[in-house]
């Protein structure tokens, strides 16, 4: 009945090239959802299909599983693709009985309403395409390998050569690491106003600045050293750029410095950007850096609030006189480009885009020159955005998530035009550092955007066509690790930085036969 449907479905799955082992049995299902029922369908599959397969995976019944949903704004034959991989034919044949046993053990099916599962499916789905058993040869399956450990929450990594890197530790130092010998050395000469270890006394500030649950705790929280990037002409000038949280008495902000790297020391250190004003609070500094093809330095700055209860009448991210909650564009020496967008009188002239809550990841598509960035929501609201000059990304007037302060109501600001995200998740991902893959180990990933996530320790692959995200895949669902950044070496090798006390640099390479 669905023969032509299945052919197209299988063709699509082959196009996005999900990794598979030799003789792996792949069962692929496609779901088309009736209008208005997307939330119900995703709830059902996240709380039943995914939950069943997670337990089955732990029991060794299934090899892996993926749930992929299409972009809401992009029409396609299927809204959800479900892929279950079995190691053997026997495992696949026993799947239904095993799932029934797991369901009986775990209790009733979770639905948003009281109707039975079969009735629920009929009310929610227009059609279901079910793939037949399919085998594929190995196509460069990715595996992880720890290269370096013992880092204090690594945030970013810049390649001095293929095997030697600068690593910024959020809770530590700027360090030089040799990926072959494992030798680590601290880079001296870092500014003394670095803020990375404070004790919270919430009673000294208005409610919301510091969560009362953290009162008396000592830590870096969102503070520390952030992104580190090399000058486009580093080979001749040895200039590096570092963003970090700077402290002035009991207040903080994001600062960017430029310095010359001389052996294991920074010399001629110069502040080139300060995200005034300094304020109390240990959250959402931003700190993402990238050089674009225009030779300018782009900087992400968060709005620095933990809770919307502290939002002024004119929200920080919408206030054109406030550098917080913006993306900035400056020349390498800190001066302001003459062709920056013009917003209004008295606007901070470094501002390139506004309406930002807590953006960290920032990267350039090497094929198009376009700049992409990730942004944290509060409860959901995590986004991937295409950076556009003069754009307003909406926070807090417009968001795909909810607010931390449940009764907060932002002003309307009806005179402003907002730019929608290119992609957003319906669950919390906390996306951070991202990069476009141009290496050769995984040809099926060529030119895809890779995004690391703090929440649930996720790593995502996004296929972009004409600035539209066409397919999304979550990688390593059976081996999650809280991830701060995914980076690519000059030779195209992939490395993942883990956000842990015992932080690691993990190599992502193809599995050896």
PDB file of C-alpha atoms in Angstrom, residues 153-348:
ATOM      1  CA  UNK A 153      35.702  23.173  32.003  1.00  0.00           C
ATOM      2  CA  UNK A 154      37.310  23.880  28.593  1.00  0.00           C
ATOM      3  CA  UNK A 155      35.359  26.517  26.642  1.00  0.00           C
ATOM      4  CA  UNK A 156      37.187  27.019  23.357  1.00  0.00           C
ATOM      5  CA  UNK A 157      40.162  25.830  21.303  1.00  0.00           C
ATOM      6  CA  UNK A 158      42.274  27.568  18.645  1.00  0.00           C
ATOM      7  CA  UNK A 159      44.778  25.665  16.482  1.00  0.00           C
ATOM      8  CA  UNK A 160      48.325  27.014  16.464  1.00  0.00           C
ATOM      9  CA  UNK A 161      49.149  24.037  14.246  1.00  0.00           C
ATOM     10  CA  UNK A 162      47.526  20.687  13.517  1.00  0.00           C
ATOM     11  CA  UNK A 163      48.806  19.275  16.811  1.00  0.00           C
ATOM     12  CA  UNK A 164      49.227  22.297  19.098  1.00  0.00           C
ATOM     13  CA  UNK A 165      46.275  24.300  20.400  1.00  0.00           C
ATOM     14  CA  UNK A 166      45.310  27.129  22.723  1.00  0.00           C
ATOM     15  CA  UNK A 167      42.530  26.069  25.095  1.00  0.00           C
ATOM     16  CA  UNK A 168      40.512  28.448  27.271  1.00  0.00           C
ATOM     17  CA  UNK A 169      39.393  26.917  30.553  1.00  0.00           C
ATOM     18  CA  UNK A 170      36.262  28.579  31.867  1.00  0.00           C
ATOM     19  CA  UNK A 171      37.227  27.756  35.441  1.00  0.00           C
ATOM     20  CA  UNK A 172      40.980  27.863  34.982  1.00  0.00           C
ATOM     21  CA  UNK A 173      43.558  29.349  32.643  1.00  0.00           C
ATOM     22  CA  UNK A 174      44.433  29.929  29.039  1.00  0.00           C
ATOM     23  CA  UNK A 175      46.627  26.917  28.291  1.00  0.00           C
ATOM     24  CA  UNK A 176      48.699  25.544  25.427  1.00  0.00           C
ATOM     25  CA  UNK A 177      48.170  21.842  24.742  1.00  0.00           C
ATOM     26  CA  UNK A 178      50.109  19.467  22.511  1.00  0.00           C
ATOM     27  CA  UNK A 179      47.604  16.890  21.256  1.00  0.00           C
ATOM     28  CA  UNK A 180      50.349  14.349  20.511  1.00  0.00           C
ATOM     29  CA  UNK A 181      52.580  14.554  23.594  1.00  0.00           C
ATOM     30  CA  UNK A 182      49.674  15.524  25.944  1.00  0.00           C
ATOM     31  CA  UNK A 183      51.865  18.304  27.406  1.00  0.00           C
ATOM     32  CA  UNK A 184      49.954  21.264  28.888  1.00  0.00           C
ATOM     33  CA  UNK A 185      51.421  24.643  29.827  1.00  0.00           C
ATOM     34  CA  UNK A 186      49.712  27.721  31.289  1.00  0.00           C
ATOM     35  CA  UNK A 187      49.862  30.918  29.239  1.00  0.00           C
ATOM     36  CA  UNK A 188      51.042  33.688  31.557  1.00  0.00           C
ATOM     37  CA  UNK A 189      50.216  37.386  31.378  1.00  0.00           C
ATOM     38  CA  UNK A 190      46.427  37.086  31.460  1.00  0.00           C
ATOM     39  CA  UNK A 191      44.660  40.213  32.818  1.00  0.00           C
ATOM     40  CA  UNK A 192      44.236  40.287  36.590  1.00  0.00           C
ATOM     41  CA  UNK A 193      40.594  41.420  36.453  1.00  0.00           C
ATOM     42  CA  UNK A 194      39.480  37.920  35.380  1.00  0.00           C
ATOM     43  CA  UNK A 195      36.358  36.911  37.338  1.00  0.00           C
ATOM     44  CA  UNK A 196      36.057  33.170  37.841  1.00  0.00           C
ATOM     45  CA  UNK A 197      35.469  32.402  41.512  1.00  0.00           C
ATOM     46  CA  UNK A 198      32.957  34.300  43.678  1.00  0.00           C
ATOM     47  CA  UNK A 199      30.934  33.555  46.801  1.00  0.00           C
ATOM     48  CA  UNK A 200      27.258  34.403  46.434  1.00  0.00           C
ATOM     49  CA  UNK A 201      25.509  36.415  49.135  1.00  0.00           C
ATOM     50  CA  UNK A 202      22.056  36.802  47.621  1.00  0.00           C
ATOM     51  CA  UNK A 203      20.819  38.873  50.573  1.00  0.00           C
ATOM     52  CA  UNK A 204      22.911  41.851  49.445  1.00  0.00           C
ATOM     53  CA  UNK A 205      21.045  42.235  46.137  1.00  0.00           C
ATOM     54  CA  UNK A 206      17.510  42.572  44.892  1.00  0.00           C
ATOM     55  CA  UNK A 207      15.623  39.341  44.371  1.00  0.00           C
ATOM     56  CA  UNK A 208      16.487  37.585  41.117  1.00  0.00           C
ATOM     57  CA  UNK A 209      20.054  38.826  40.674  1.00  0.00           C
ATOM     58  CA  UNK A 210      21.403  35.693  42.354  1.00  0.00           C
ATOM     59  CA  UNK A 211      19.152  32.647  42.859  1.00  0.00           C
ATOM     60  CA  UNK A 212      18.520  32.149  46.585  1.00  0.00           C
ATOM     61  CA  UNK A 213      19.257  28.433  46.138  1.00  0.00           C
ATOM     62  CA  UNK A 214      22.899  29.337  45.443  1.00  0.00           C
ATOM     63  CA  UNK A 215      23.309  31.556  48.501  1.00  0.00           C
ATOM     64  CA  UNK A 216      26.635  30.878  50.218  1.00  0.00           C
ATOM     65  CA  UNK A 217      28.040  28.840  47.340  1.00  0.00           C
ATOM     66  CA  UNK A 218      31.421  29.625  45.816  1.00  0.00           C
ATOM     67  CA  UNK A 219      32.105  29.046  42.138  1.00  0.00           C
ATOM     68  CA  UNK A 220      32.564  30.495  38.676  1.00  0.00           C
ATOM     69  CA  UNK A 221      28.989  29.876  37.520  1.00  0.00           C
ATOM     70  CA  UNK A 222      28.868  31.463  34.010  1.00  0.00           C
ATOM     71  CA  UNK A 223      32.081  33.431  34.589  1.00  0.00           C
ATOM     72  CA  UNK A 224      35.624  32.695  33.467  1.00  0.00           C
ATOM     73  CA  UNK A 225      37.523  32.630  30.182  1.00  0.00           C
ATOM     74  CA  UNK A 226      35.396  32.224  27.069  1.00  0.00           C
ATOM     75  CA  UNK A 227      36.320  32.136  23.383  1.00  0.00           C
ATOM     76  CA  UNK A 228      39.862  32.317  22.043  1.00  0.00           C
ATOM     77  CA  UNK A 229      40.538  32.955  18.337  1.00  0.00           C
ATOM     78  CA  UNK A 230      43.616  33.685  16.258  1.00  0.00           C
ATOM     79  CA  UNK A 231      44.068  36.712  14.051  1.00  0.00           C
ATOM     80  CA  UNK A 232      43.520  35.895  10.343  1.00  0.00           C
ATOM     81  CA  UNK A 233      47.185  36.858   9.894  1.00  0.00           C
ATOM     82  CA  UNK A 234      48.428  35.006  12.967  1.00  0.00           C
ATOM     83  CA  UNK A 235      51.318  33.393  11.076  1.00  0.00           C
ATOM     84  CA  UNK A 236      52.923  36.813  10.681  1.00  0.00           C
ATOM     85  CA  UNK A 237      51.625  38.855  13.641  1.00  0.00           C
ATOM     86  CA  UNK A 238      51.066  36.219  16.407  1.00  0.00           C
ATOM     87  CA  UNK A 239      47.950  38.068  17.609  1.00  0.00           C
ATOM     88  CA  UNK A 240      45.271  36.270  19.643  1.00  0.00           C
ATOM     89  CA  UNK A 241      41.870  37.461  20.875  1.00  0.00           C
ATOM     90  CA  UNK A 242      40.236  36.280  24.097  1.00  0.00           C
ATOM     91  CA  UNK A 243      36.838  37.026  25.645  1.00  0.00           C
ATOM     92  CA  UNK A 244      36.382  36.686  29.397  1.00  0.00           C
ATOM     93  CA  UNK A 245      34.326  37.826  32.391  1.00  0.00           C
ATOM     94  CA  UNK A 246      35.956  40.882  33.942  1.00  0.00           C
ATOM     95  CA  UNK A 247      35.423  42.057  37.523  1.00  0.00           C
ATOM     96  CA  UNK A 248      35.299  45.540  39.033  1.00  0.00           C
ATOM     97  CA  UNK A 249      34.572  45.303  42.770  1.00  0.00           C
ATOM     98  CA  UNK A 250      31.266  43.343  43.037  1.00  0.00           C
ATOM     99  CA  UNK A 251      30.219  43.913  39.411  1.00  0.00           C
ATOM    100  CA  UNK A 252      31.073  42.136  36.184  1.00  0.00           C
ATOM    101  CA  UNK A 253      30.945  42.346  32.410  1.00  0.00           C
ATOM    102  CA  UNK A 254      32.338  40.749  29.247  1.00  0.00           C
ATOM    103  CA  UNK A 255      35.673  42.028  27.983  1.00  0.00           C
ATOM    104  CA  UNK A 256      37.671  41.174  24.853  1.00  0.00           C
ATOM    105  CA  UNK A 257      41.444  41.576  24.709  1.00  0.00           C
ATOM    106  CA  UNK A 258      44.009  41.399  21.928  1.00  0.00           C
ATOM    107  CA  UNK A 259      47.560  40.290  22.727  1.00  0.00           C
ATOM    108  CA  UNK A 260      50.693  38.927  21.121  1.00  0.00           C
ATOM    109  CA  UNK A 261      51.462  35.298  21.929  1.00  0.00           C
ATOM    110  CA  UNK A 262      55.155  34.987  22.702  1.00  0.00           C
ATOM    111  CA  UNK A 263      56.104  31.437  23.673  1.00  0.00           C
ATOM    112  CA  UNK A 264      53.939  30.791  26.777  1.00  0.00           C
ATOM    113  CA  UNK A 265      53.074  34.399  27.562  1.00  0.00           C
ATOM    114  CA  UNK A 266      50.703  37.142  26.419  1.00  0.00           C
ATOM    115  CA  UNK A 267      52.447  40.459  25.826  1.00  0.00           C
ATOM    116  CA  UNK A 268      51.182  43.878  24.695  1.00  0.00           C
ATOM    117  CA  UNK A 269      47.740  43.039  26.098  1.00  0.00           C
ATOM    118  CA  UNK A 270      45.113  45.548  24.968  1.00  0.00           C
ATOM    119  CA  UNK A 271      41.380  45.645  25.815  1.00  0.00           C
ATOM    120  CA  UNK A 272      39.545  46.203  22.531  1.00  0.00           C
ATOM    121  CA  UNK A 273      35.929  45.792  23.692  1.00  0.00           C
ATOM    122  CA  UNK A 274      34.103  46.179  27.022  1.00  0.00           C
ATOM    123  CA  UNK A 275      30.393  45.369  27.232  1.00  0.00           C
ATOM    124  CA  UNK A 276      29.388  48.226  29.539  1.00  0.00           C
ATOM    125  CA  UNK A 277      27.862  48.483  32.038  1.00  0.00           C
ATOM    126  CA  UNK A 278      29.444  46.455  34.838  1.00  0.00           C
ATOM    127  CA  UNK A 279      26.631  44.946  36.931  1.00  0.00           C
ATOM    128  CA  UNK A 280      26.187  42.296  39.671  1.00  0.00           C
ATOM    129  CA  UNK A 281      25.224  38.818  38.486  1.00  0.00           C
ATOM    130  CA  UNK A 282      27.118  35.768  37.289  1.00  0.00           C
ATOM    131  CA  UNK A 283      25.140  34.748  34.213  1.00  0.00           C
ATOM    132  CA  UNK A 284      24.902  34.963  30.437  1.00  0.00           C
ATOM    133  CA  UNK A 285      28.055  36.789  29.466  1.00  0.00           C
ATOM    134  CA  UNK A 286      28.071  35.519  25.883  1.00  0.00           C
ATOM    135  CA  UNK A 287      31.733  35.596  24.910  1.00  0.00           C
ATOM    136  CA  UNK A 288      31.592  34.032  21.459  1.00  0.00           C
ATOM    137  CA  UNK A 289      34.117  35.332  18.897  1.00  0.00           C
ATOM    138  CA  UNK A 290      34.665  34.815  15.186  1.00  0.00           C
ATOM    139  CA  UNK A 291      36.411  36.544  12.323  1.00  0.00           C
ATOM    140  CA  UNK A 292      34.244  36.725   9.206  1.00  0.00           C
ATOM    141  CA  UNK A 293      35.380  36.935   5.580  1.00  0.00           C
ATOM    142  CA  UNK A 294      35.148  40.750   5.832  1.00  0.00           C
ATOM    143  CA  UNK A 295      38.061  40.682   8.309  1.00  0.00           C
ATOM    144  CA  UNK A 296      35.901  42.042  11.151  1.00  0.00           C
ATOM    145  CA  UNK A 297      35.601  40.522  14.624  1.00  0.00           C
ATOM    146  CA  UNK A 298      32.083  39.538  15.716  1.00  0.00           C
ATOM    147  CA  UNK A 299      31.256  39.212  19.429  1.00  0.00           C
ATOM    148  CA  UNK A 300      28.235  37.735  21.234  1.00  0.00           C
ATOM    149  CA  UNK A 301      27.167  39.475  24.453  1.00  0.00           C
ATOM    150  CA  UNK A 302      24.380  38.089  26.635  1.00  0.00           C
ATOM    151  CA  UNK A 303      21.863  40.269  28.453  1.00  0.00           C
ATOM    152  CA  UNK A 304      23.415  39.243  31.815  1.00  0.00           C
ATOM    153  CA  UNK A 305      20.126  38.618  33.669  1.00  0.00           C
ATOM    154  CA  UNK A 306      19.235  35.375  35.413  1.00  0.00           C
ATOM    155  CA  UNK A 307      15.567  36.214  35.903  1.00  0.00           C
ATOM    156  CA  UNK A 308      13.149  38.422  33.972  1.00  0.00           C
ATOM    157  CA  UNK A 309      11.940  39.923  37.272  1.00  0.00           C
ATOM    158  CA  UNK A 310      14.995  42.208  36.994  1.00  0.00           C
ATOM    159  CA  UNK A 311      14.193  43.324  33.460  1.00  0.00           C
ATOM    160  CA  UNK A 312      13.814  47.127  33.201  1.00  0.00           C
ATOM    161  CA  UNK A 313      10.845  48.730  31.425  1.00  0.00           C
ATOM    162  CA  UNK A 314      12.907  48.900  28.258  1.00  0.00           C
ATOM    163  CA  UNK A 315      14.367  45.362  28.129  1.00  0.00           C
ATOM    164  CA  UNK A 316      18.158  45.234  28.112  1.00  0.00           C
ATOM    165  CA  UNK A 317      18.402  43.337  24.800  1.00  0.00           C
ATOM    166  CA  UNK A 318      16.166  45.983  23.147  1.00  0.00           C
ATOM    167  CA  UNK A 319      17.929  49.015  24.652  1.00  0.00           C
ATOM    168  CA  UNK A 320      20.127  50.484  21.917  1.00  0.00           C
ATOM    169  CA  UNK A 321      22.259  52.397  24.421  1.00  0.00           C
ATOM    170  CA  UNK A 322      23.164  49.216  26.316  1.00  0.00           C
ATOM    171  CA  UNK A 323      25.824  46.870  24.894  1.00  0.00           C
ATOM    172  CA  UNK A 324      24.347  43.819  26.625  1.00  0.00           C
ATOM    173  CA  UNK A 325      22.044  41.461  24.747  1.00  0.00           C
ATOM    174  CA  UNK A 326      23.622  42.229  21.378  1.00  0.00           C
ATOM    175  CA  UNK A 327      26.025  40.943  18.743  1.00  0.00           C
ATOM    176  CA  UNK A 328      28.824  43.430  18.061  1.00  0.00           C
ATOM    177  CA  UNK A 329      31.139  43.989  15.093  1.00  0.00           C
ATOM    178  CA  UNK A 330      34.486  45.718  15.461  1.00  0.00           C
ATOM    179  CA  UNK A 331      37.782  46.080  13.630  1.00  0.00           C
ATOM    180  CA  UNK A 332      40.673  43.945  14.910  1.00  0.00           C
ATOM    181  CA  UNK A 333      42.160  46.947  16.735  1.00  0.00           C
ATOM    182  CA  UNK A 334      38.881  47.689  18.521  1.00  0.00           C
ATOM    183  CA  UNK A 335      37.780  50.598  16.347  1.00  0.00           C
ATOM    184  CA  UNK A 336      34.284  50.648  14.859  1.00  0.00           C
ATOM    185  CA  UNK A 337      33.681  49.829  11.164  1.00  0.00           C
ATOM    186  CA  UNK A 338      32.073  52.693   9.282  1.00  0.00           C
ATOM    187  CA  UNK A 339      29.607  50.339   7.578  1.00  0.00           C
ATOM    188  CA  UNK A 340      28.035  48.982  10.774  1.00  0.00           C
ATOM    189  CA  UNK A 341      24.199  49.069  10.788  1.00  0.00           C
ATOM    190  CA  UNK A 342      22.569  52.348  11.792  1.00  0.00           C
ATOM    191  CA  UNK A 343      19.811  51.857  14.363  1.00  0.00           C
ATOM    192  CA  UNK A 344      18.992  55.197  15.981  1.00  0.00           C
ATOM    193  CA  UNK A 345      20.620  58.188  17.621  1.00  0.00           C
ATOM    194  CA  UNK A 346      22.801  57.390  20.657  1.00  0.00           C
ATOM    195  CA  UNK A 347      23.066  53.721  19.672  1.00  0.00           C
ATOM    196  CA  UNK A 348      26.285  51.987  20.725  1.00  0.00           C
TER     197      UNK A 348
END
